[in-house]
Amino acid sequence: MSESPLRLAVLASGRGSNLQAIIDAIEQGRLHARLAVVISNKAAAPALERARKHGAPTIFLDPKATPDREAYDAVILEQLRQHDVGLVALAGYMKIVTRVIIDAYAHRIVNIHPSLLPSFPGLKAQQQALDGGVKVSGCTVHFVEEGVDTGPIICQAAVPVLEGDQAESLEARILVEEHHLYPEAIQLFAEGRLMIEGRRVRIRANHV
Ligand code: GRF
């Protein structure tokens, strides 16, 4: 294991259950990272409270205080740099990340999405899966590039769609998998094992 923990920033807008899964993995020693900062565009996001309980620095940045998305992202970027962030994890972050951050943190931003991408990007992915009649859905962790829920896929977990599933029941079962998958993917990044080759991400074997 590398000497110093990965300095992780999490951007979150809401409930923060994935942030909690990350915090739990750090506290249990499954994720060799330190929560350098948690940033939200929502002052009342429960994610901020979860971070505070863990003792991590939190920042609310009001989108209304800046004229456009790029200016907003420039403020975030400044905070990422001030906190010496090595990886940015989006966790229920309901804003589109612009080139301002993507260029500065190329291949160092990850996201989790509740479908097997490239199927069902965007909002209400679980309802999209039900409407599409698929028998299997799941979740995806991917590197972030311009575009909504695009970018090289790091890992996925499959979840069967059951007879009688509603969006809420499917969401709940997918979320269980998200909470396993996201800390594991971040740990792979922390170990330097993710190699991007075109659209594919190769996971190097663990030599330890
Ligand atoms: C998750 O389903 C995640 O995949 C999606 O937004 C939701 C966030 O949930 N991007 P939480 O805030 O982590 O509980």
PDB file of C-alpha atoms and ligand atoms in Angstrom:
ATOM      1  CA  MET A   1       0.000   0.000   0.000  1.00  0.00           C
ATOM      2  CA  SER A   2       1.236   3.498  -0.876  1.00  0.00           C
ATOM      3  CA  GLU A   3       2.524   5.713   1.926  1.00  0.00           C
ATOM      4  CA  SER A   4       0.148   8.665   1.942  1.00  0.00           C
ATOM      5  CA  PRO A   5      -3.620   8.299   1.558  1.00  0.00           C
ATOM      6  CA  LEU A   6      -5.341   9.535  -1.583  1.00  0.00           C
ATOM      7  CA  ARG A   7      -6.697  13.034  -1.001  1.00  0.00           C
ATOM      8  CA  LEU A   8     -10.304  12.696  -2.063  1.00  0.00           C
ATOM      9  CA  ALA A   9     -12.906  15.395  -2.730  1.00  0.00           C
ATOM     10  CA  VAL A  10     -16.570  14.430  -2.908  1.00  0.00           C
ATOM     11  CA  LEU A  11     -19.103  16.641  -4.669  1.00  0.00           C
ATOM     12  CA  ALA A  12     -22.645  15.885  -3.532  1.00  0.00           C
ATOM     13  CA  SER A  13     -26.039  17.570  -3.725  1.00  0.00           C
ATOM     14  CA  GLY A  14     -28.311  15.439  -1.585  1.00  0.00           C
ATOM     15  CA  ARG A  15     -28.773  12.470   0.689  1.00  0.00           C
ATOM     16  CA  GLY A  16     -25.135  11.379   0.565  1.00  0.00           C
ATOM     17  CA  SER A  17     -25.511   7.636   1.034  1.00  0.00           C
ATOM     18  CA  ASN A  18     -22.616   7.004  -1.365  1.00  0.00           C
ATOM     19  CA  LEU A  19     -20.539   9.531   0.543  1.00  0.00           C
ATOM     20  CA  GLN A  20     -21.410   7.578   3.690  1.00  0.00           C
ATOM     21  CA  ALA A  21     -20.278   4.341   2.042  1.00  0.00           C
ATOM     22  CA  ILE A  22     -16.964   6.049   1.220  1.00  0.00           C
ATOM     23  CA  ILE A  23     -16.619   7.348   4.790  1.00  0.00           C
ATOM     24  CA  ASP A  24     -17.368   3.879   6.201  1.00  0.00           C
ATOM     25  CA  ALA A  25     -14.777   2.298   3.893  1.00  0.00           C
ATOM     26  CA  ILE A  26     -12.164   4.844   5.014  1.00  0.00           C
ATOM     27  CA  GLU A  27     -12.987   4.323   8.688  1.00  0.00           C
ATOM     28  CA  GLN A  28     -12.862   0.541   8.294  1.00  0.00           C
ATOM     29  CA  GLY A  29      -9.525   0.667   6.462  1.00  0.00           C
ATOM     30  CA  ARG A  30     -10.899  -0.695   3.171  1.00  0.00           C
ATOM     31  CA  LEU A  31     -10.193   2.576   1.385  1.00  0.00           C
ATOM     32  CA  HIS A  32      -6.792   4.167   1.737  1.00  0.00           C
ATOM     33  CA  ALA A  33      -8.001   7.733   1.306  1.00  0.00           C
ATOM     34  CA  ARG A  34      -8.593  10.871   3.268  1.00  0.00           C
ATOM     35  CA  LEU A  35     -11.656  13.028   2.738  1.00  0.00           C
ATOM     36  CA  ALA A  36      -9.857  16.268   1.890  1.00  0.00           C
ATOM     37  CA  VAL A  37     -13.076  18.229   1.323  1.00  0.00           C
ATOM     38  CA  VAL A  38     -16.778  17.736   0.624  1.00  0.00           C
ATOM     39  CA  ILE A  39     -18.397  20.380  -1.547  1.00  0.00           C
ATOM     40  CA  SER A  40     -22.104  20.884  -2.180  1.00  0.00           C
ATOM     41  CA  ASN A  41     -24.245  23.214  -4.246  1.00  0.00           C
ATOM     42  CA  LYS A  42     -27.032  22.741  -1.660  1.00  0.00           C
ATOM     43  CA  ALA A  43     -26.664  24.298   1.790  1.00  0.00           C
ATOM     44  CA  ALA A  44     -29.005  21.760   3.388  1.00  0.00           C
ATOM     45  CA  ALA A  45     -27.588  18.653   1.717  1.00  0.00           C
ATOM     46  CA  PRO A  46     -27.498  15.818   4.286  1.00  0.00           C
ATOM     47  CA  ALA A  47     -24.184  14.831   2.667  1.00  0.00           C
ATOM     48  CA  LEU A  48     -22.554  17.850   4.343  1.00  0.00           C
ATOM     49  CA  GLU A  49     -23.696  16.695   7.782  1.00  0.00           C
ATOM     50  CA  ARG A  50     -22.342  13.193   7.136  1.00  0.00           C
ATOM     51  CA  ALA A  51     -18.963  14.701   6.232  1.00  0.00           C
ATOM     52  CA  ARG A  52     -18.933  16.901   9.334  1.00  0.00           C
ATOM     53  CA  LYS A  53     -19.623  13.903  11.557  1.00  0.00           C
ATOM     54  CA  HIS A  54     -16.574  12.237  10.021  1.00  0.00           C
ATOM     55  CA  GLY A  55     -14.563  15.383  10.750  1.00  0.00           C
ATOM     56  CA  ALA A  56     -14.029  16.317   7.097  1.00  0.00           C
ATOM     57  CA  PRO A  57     -13.978  19.929   5.886  1.00  0.00           C
ATOM     58  CA  THR A  58     -17.227  20.910   4.144  1.00  0.00           C
ATOM     59  CA  ILE A  59     -18.002  23.778   1.812  1.00  0.00           C
ATOM     60  CA  PHE A  60     -21.320  25.019   0.481  1.00  0.00           C
ATOM     61  CA  LEU A  61     -20.889  27.004  -2.705  1.00  0.00           C
ATOM     62  CA  ASP A  62     -23.960  28.900  -3.845  1.00  0.00           C
ATOM     63  CA  PRO A  63     -24.392  28.648  -7.634  1.00  0.00           C
ATOM     64  CA  LYS A  64     -26.332  31.906  -7.540  1.00  0.00           C
ATOM     65  CA  ALA A  65     -23.191  33.733  -6.436  1.00  0.00           C
ATOM     66  CA  THR A  66     -21.529  33.155  -9.800  1.00  0.00           C
ATOM     67  CA  PRO A  67     -22.740  34.236 -13.267  1.00  0.00           C
ATOM     68  CA  ASP A  68     -22.454  30.908 -15.077  1.00  0.00           C
ATOM     69  CA  ARG A  69     -21.388  27.244 -14.757  1.00  0.00           C
ATOM     70  CA  GLU A  70     -17.798  27.945 -15.748  1.00  0.00           C
ATOM     71  CA  ALA A  71     -17.393  30.649 -13.122  1.00  0.00           C
ATOM     72  CA  TYR A  72     -18.923  28.320 -10.539  1.00  0.00           C
ATOM     73  CA  ASP A  73     -16.542  25.537 -11.486  1.00  0.00           C
ATOM     74  CA  ALA A  74     -13.603  27.953 -11.280  1.00  0.00           C
ATOM     75  CA  VAL A  75     -14.509  28.531  -7.624  1.00  0.00           C
ATOM     76  CA  ILE A  76     -14.706  24.774  -7.034  1.00  0.00           C
ATOM     77  CA  LEU A  77     -11.377  24.258  -8.793  1.00  0.00           C
ATOM     78  CA  GLU A  78      -9.748  26.781  -6.504  1.00  0.00           C
ATOM     79  CA  GLN A  79     -11.012  24.799  -3.506  1.00  0.00           C
ATOM     80  CA  LEU A  80      -9.826  21.497  -4.994  1.00  0.00           C
ATOM     81  CA  ARG A  81      -6.373  22.974  -5.396  1.00  0.00           C
ATOM     82  CA  GLN A  82      -6.345  24.551  -1.955  1.00  0.00           C
ATOM     83  CA  HIS A  83      -7.179  21.163  -0.459  1.00  0.00           C
ATOM     84  CA  ASP A  84      -4.560  19.443  -2.602  1.00  0.00           C
ATOM     85  CA  VAL A  85      -7.121  17.029  -4.019  1.00  0.00           C
ATOM     86  CA  GLY A  86      -5.928  13.998  -5.990  1.00  0.00           C
ATOM     87  CA  LEU A  87      -9.299  12.554  -7.028  1.00  0.00           C
ATOM     88  CA  VAL A  88     -12.760  14.084  -7.324  1.00  0.00           C
ATOM     89  CA  ALA A  89     -15.702  11.731  -6.757  1.00  0.00           C
ATOM     90  CA  LEU A  90     -19.167  12.874  -7.807  1.00  0.00           C
ATOM     91  CA  ALA A  91     -21.786  11.299  -5.552  1.00  0.00           C
ATOM     92  CA  GLY A  92     -25.284  12.410  -6.373  1.00  0.00           C
ATOM     93  CA  TYR A  93     -23.943  15.724  -7.639  1.00  0.00           C
ATOM     94  CA  MET A  94     -26.781  17.264  -9.599  1.00  0.00           C
ATOM     95  CA  LYS A  95     -24.793  19.774 -11.638  1.00  0.00           C
ATOM     96  CA  ILE A  96     -22.997  19.287 -14.922  1.00  0.00           C
ATOM     97  CA  VAL A  97     -19.248  19.561 -14.493  1.00  0.00           C
ATOM     98  CA  THR A  98     -17.687  21.847 -17.111  1.00  0.00           C
ATOM     99  CA  ARG A  99     -14.350  21.784 -18.904  1.00  0.00           C
ATOM    100  CA  VAL A 100     -12.946  24.113 -16.256  1.00  0.00           C
ATOM    101  CA  ILE A 101     -12.686  21.190 -13.828  1.00  0.00           C
ATOM    102  CA  ILE A 102     -12.510  18.359 -16.375  1.00  0.00           C
ATOM    103  CA  ASP A 103      -9.402  19.798 -18.063  1.00  0.00           C
ATOM    104  CA  ALA A 104      -7.658  20.523 -14.778  1.00  0.00           C
ATOM    105  CA  TYR A 105      -8.498  17.085 -13.348  1.00  0.00           C
ATOM    106  CA  ALA A 106      -8.335  14.984 -16.528  1.00  0.00           C
ATOM    107  CA  HIS A 107      -8.869  11.302 -15.659  1.00  0.00           C
ATOM    108  CA  ARG A 108      -9.083  12.242 -12.012  1.00  0.00           C
ATOM    109  CA  ILE A 109     -12.860  12.676 -11.737  1.00  0.00           C
ATOM    110  CA  VAL A 110     -15.175   9.700 -11.217  1.00  0.00           C
ATOM    111  CA  ASN A 111     -18.944   9.331 -11.017  1.00  0.00           C
ATOM    112  CA  ILE A 112     -21.428   6.658 -10.027  1.00  0.00           C
ATOM    113  CA  HIS A 113     -24.612   6.156 -11.987  1.00  0.00           C
ATOM    114  CA  PRO A 114     -27.547   3.838 -11.219  1.00  0.00           C
ATOM    115  CA  SER A 115     -27.690   1.937 -14.528  1.00  0.00           C
ATOM    116  CA  LEU A 116     -25.460  -0.208 -16.679  1.00  0.00           C
ATOM    117  CA  LEU A 117     -24.073   2.567 -18.883  1.00  0.00           C
ATOM    118  CA  PRO A 118     -24.185   3.366 -21.734  1.00  0.00           C
ATOM    119  CA  SER A 119     -27.835   2.374 -21.209  1.00  0.00           C
ATOM    120  CA  PHE A 120     -30.035   4.889 -19.440  1.00  0.00           C
ATOM    121  CA  PRO A 121     -27.849   7.939 -18.767  1.00  0.00           C
ATOM    122  CA  GLY A 122     -29.316  11.043 -17.160  1.00  0.00           C
ATOM    123  CA  LEU A 123     -32.112  11.396 -14.641  1.00  0.00           C
ATOM    124  CA  LYS A 124     -34.457   8.651 -13.414  1.00  0.00           C
ATOM    125  CA  ALA A 125     -32.223   5.866 -14.673  1.00  0.00           C
ATOM    126  CA  GLN A 126     -34.161   3.227 -12.724  1.00  0.00           C
ATOM    127  CA  GLN A 127     -37.484   4.287 -14.283  1.00  0.00           C
ATOM    128  CA  GLN A 128     -35.792   4.325 -17.692  1.00  0.00           C
ATOM    129  CA  ALA A 129     -34.674   0.737 -17.114  1.00  0.00           C
ATOM    130  CA  LEU A 130     -38.217  -0.325 -16.169  1.00  0.00           C
ATOM    131  CA  ASP A 131     -39.678   1.509 -19.165  1.00  0.00           C
ATOM    132  CA  GLY A 132     -37.077  -0.166 -21.395  1.00  0.00           C
ATOM    133  CA  GLY A 133     -38.186  -3.580 -20.158  1.00  0.00           C
ATOM    134  CA  VAL A 134     -34.660  -4.778 -19.385  1.00  0.00           C
ATOM    135  CA  LYS A 135     -34.227  -7.847 -17.185  1.00  0.00           C
ATOM    136  CA  VAL A 136     -30.927  -6.691 -15.718  1.00  0.00           C
ATOM    137  CA  SER A 137     -29.855  -3.223 -14.650  1.00  0.00           C
ATOM    138  CA  GLY A 138     -27.252  -2.141 -12.118  1.00  0.00           C
ATOM    139  CA  CYS A 139     -24.714   0.588 -11.506  1.00  0.00           C
ATOM    140  CA  THR A 140     -21.593   1.946 -13.137  1.00  0.00           C
ATOM    141  CA  VAL A 141     -18.528   3.798 -11.901  1.00  0.00           C
ATOM    142  CA  HIS A 142     -16.860   5.731 -14.704  1.00  0.00           C
ATOM    143  CA  PHE A 143     -14.355   8.475 -15.368  1.00  0.00           C
ATOM    144  CA  VAL A 144     -16.045  11.790 -16.090  1.00  0.00           C
ATOM    145  CA  GLU A 145     -15.688  13.589 -19.358  1.00  0.00           C
ATOM    146  CA  GLU A 146     -17.836  16.208 -21.045  1.00  0.00           C
ATOM    147  CA  GLY A 147     -21.342  14.894 -21.545  1.00  0.00           C
ATOM    148  CA  VAL A 148     -23.810  13.421 -19.093  1.00  0.00           C
ATOM    149  CA  ASP A 149     -22.808  10.010 -17.707  1.00  0.00           C
ATOM    150  CA  THR A 150     -20.251   9.338 -20.415  1.00  0.00           C
ATOM    151  CA  GLY A 151     -16.578   8.466 -20.010  1.00  0.00           C
ATOM    152  CA  PRO A 152     -14.525   5.280 -19.721  1.00  0.00           C
ATOM    153  CA  ILE A 153     -16.184   2.667 -17.510  1.00  0.00           C
ATOM    154  CA  ILE A 154     -14.185   1.492 -14.487  1.00  0.00           C
ATOM    155  CA  CYS A 155     -16.539  -1.155 -13.091  1.00  0.00           C
ATOM    156  CA  GLN A 156     -20.152  -2.215 -13.027  1.00  0.00           C
ATOM    157  CA  ALA A 157     -22.442  -4.337 -10.883  1.00  0.00           C
ATOM    158  CA  ALA A 158     -25.523  -6.061 -12.257  1.00  0.00           C
ATOM    159  CA  VAL A 159     -28.872  -6.109 -10.461  1.00  0.00           C
ATOM    160  CA  PRO A 160     -31.796  -8.200 -11.738  1.00  0.00           C
ATOM    161  CA  VAL A 161     -35.081  -6.455 -12.467  1.00  0.00           C
ATOM    162  CA  LEU A 162     -37.778  -8.419 -10.642  1.00  0.00           C
ATOM    163  CA  GLU A 163     -41.419  -8.974 -11.529  1.00  0.00           C
ATOM    164  CA  GLY A 164     -43.414  -6.227  -9.865  1.00  0.00           C
ATOM    165  CA  ASP A 165     -40.421  -3.893  -9.424  1.00  0.00           C
ATOM    166  CA  GLN A 166     -41.207  -0.195  -9.127  1.00  0.00           C
ATOM    167  CA  ALA A 167     -38.590   2.530  -9.546  1.00  0.00           C
ATOM    168  CA  GLU A 168     -38.233   2.729  -5.741  1.00  0.00           C
ATOM    169  CA  SER A 169     -37.666  -0.988  -5.174  1.00  0.00           C
ATOM    170  CA  LEU A 170     -35.195  -1.230  -8.038  1.00  0.00           C
ATOM    171  CA  GLU A 171     -33.424   1.903  -6.805  1.00  0.00           C
ATOM    172  CA  ALA A 172     -33.068   0.427  -3.315  1.00  0.00           C
ATOM    173  CA  ARG A 173     -31.474  -2.796  -4.593  1.00  0.00           C
ATOM    174  CA  ILE A 174     -29.161  -0.930  -6.966  1.00  0.00           C
ATOM    175  CA  LEU A 175     -28.115   1.390  -4.139  1.00  0.00           C
ATOM    176  CA  VAL A 176     -26.883  -1.562  -2.073  1.00  0.00           C
ATOM    177  CA  GLU A 177     -24.538  -2.444  -4.935  1.00  0.00           C
ATOM    178  CA  GLU A 178     -23.466   1.183  -5.398  1.00  0.00           C
ATOM    179  CA  HIS A 179     -22.289   1.279  -1.811  1.00  0.00           C
ATOM    180  CA  HIS A 180     -19.975  -1.696  -2.427  1.00  0.00           C
ATOM    181  CA  LEU A 181     -18.813  -0.673  -5.870  1.00  0.00           C
ATOM    182  CA  TYR A 182     -17.880   2.975  -5.371  1.00  0.00           C
ATOM    183  CA  PRO A 183     -15.383   2.577  -2.510  1.00  0.00           C
ATOM    184  CA  GLU A 184     -13.848  -0.407  -4.325  1.00  0.00           C
ATOM    185  CA  ALA A 185     -13.393   1.610  -7.529  1.00  0.00           C
ATOM    186  CA  ILE A 186     -11.837   4.496  -5.618  1.00  0.00           C
ATOM    187  CA  GLN A 187      -9.478   2.085  -3.880  1.00  0.00           C
ATOM    188  CA  LEU A 188      -8.363   0.782  -7.293  1.00  0.00           C
ATOM    189  CA  PHE A 189      -7.600   4.366  -8.285  1.00  0.00           C
ATOM    190  CA  ALA A 190      -5.764   4.936  -5.001  1.00  0.00           C
ATOM    191  CA  GLU A 191      -3.609   1.901  -5.726  1.00  0.00           C
ATOM    192  CA  GLY A 192      -2.766   3.289  -9.184  1.00  0.00           C
ATOM    193  CA  ARG A 193      -4.266   0.242 -10.878  1.00  0.00           C
ATOM    194  CA  LEU A 194      -6.584   1.927 -13.408  1.00  0.00           C
ATOM    195  CA  MET A 195      -5.151   2.282 -16.900  1.00  0.00           C
ATOM    196  CA  ILE A 196      -7.247   4.140 -19.464  1.00  0.00           C
ATOM    197  CA  GLU A 197      -6.762   2.764 -22.969  1.00  0.00           C
ATOM    198  CA  GLY A 198      -9.123   4.565 -25.355  1.00  0.00           C
ATOM    199  CA  ARG A 199     -12.669   3.840 -24.201  1.00  0.00           C
ATOM    200  CA  ARG A 200     -11.566   0.962 -22.001  1.00  0.00           C
ATOM    201  CA  VAL A 201     -10.200   0.946 -18.502  1.00  0.00           C
ATOM    202  CA  ARG A 202      -7.790  -1.861 -17.769  1.00  0.00           C
ATOM    203  CA  ILE A 203      -7.419  -2.915 -14.139  1.00  0.00           C
ATOM    204  CA  ARG A 204      -3.877  -3.926 -13.369  1.00  0.00           C
ATOM    205  CA  ALA A 205      -3.373  -6.995 -11.232  1.00  0.00           C
ATOM    206  CA  ASN A 206      -2.472  -6.403  -7.623  1.00  0.00           C
ATOM    207  CA  HIS A 207       1.192  -7.320  -7.278  1.00  0.00           C
ATOM    208  CA  VAL A 208       1.337  -7.092  -3.517  1.00  0.00           C
TER     209      VAL A 208
HETATM  210  C1  GRF B   1     -27.171   7.525  -6.564  1.00  0.00           C
HETATM  211  O1  GRF B   1     -28.142   6.648  -7.039  1.00  0.00           O
HETATM  212  C2  GRF B   1     -26.095   7.748  -7.596  1.00  0.00           C
HETATM  213  O2  GRF B   1     -25.872   6.641  -8.395  1.00  0.00           O
HETATM  214  C3  GRF B   1     -26.692   8.869  -8.428  1.00  0.00           C
HETATM  215  O3  GRF B   1     -27.359   9.689  -7.510  1.00  0.00           O
HETATM  216  C4  GRF B   1     -27.732   8.929  -6.362  1.00  0.00           C
HETATM  217  C5  GRF B   1     -27.114   9.622  -5.196  1.00  0.00           C
HETATM  218  O4  GRF B   1     -27.511   9.040  -3.986  1.00  0.00           O
HETATM  219  N1  GRF B   1     -25.669   9.543  -9.181  1.00  0.00           N
HETATM  220  P1  GRF B   1     -26.760   9.443  -2.639  1.00  0.00           P
HETATM  221  O5  GRF B   1     -26.855  10.955  -2.509  1.00  0.00           O
HETATM  222  O6  GRF B   1     -25.342   8.984  -2.762  1.00  0.00           O
HETATM  223  O7  GRF B   1     -27.509   8.747  -1.556  1.00  0.00           O
END
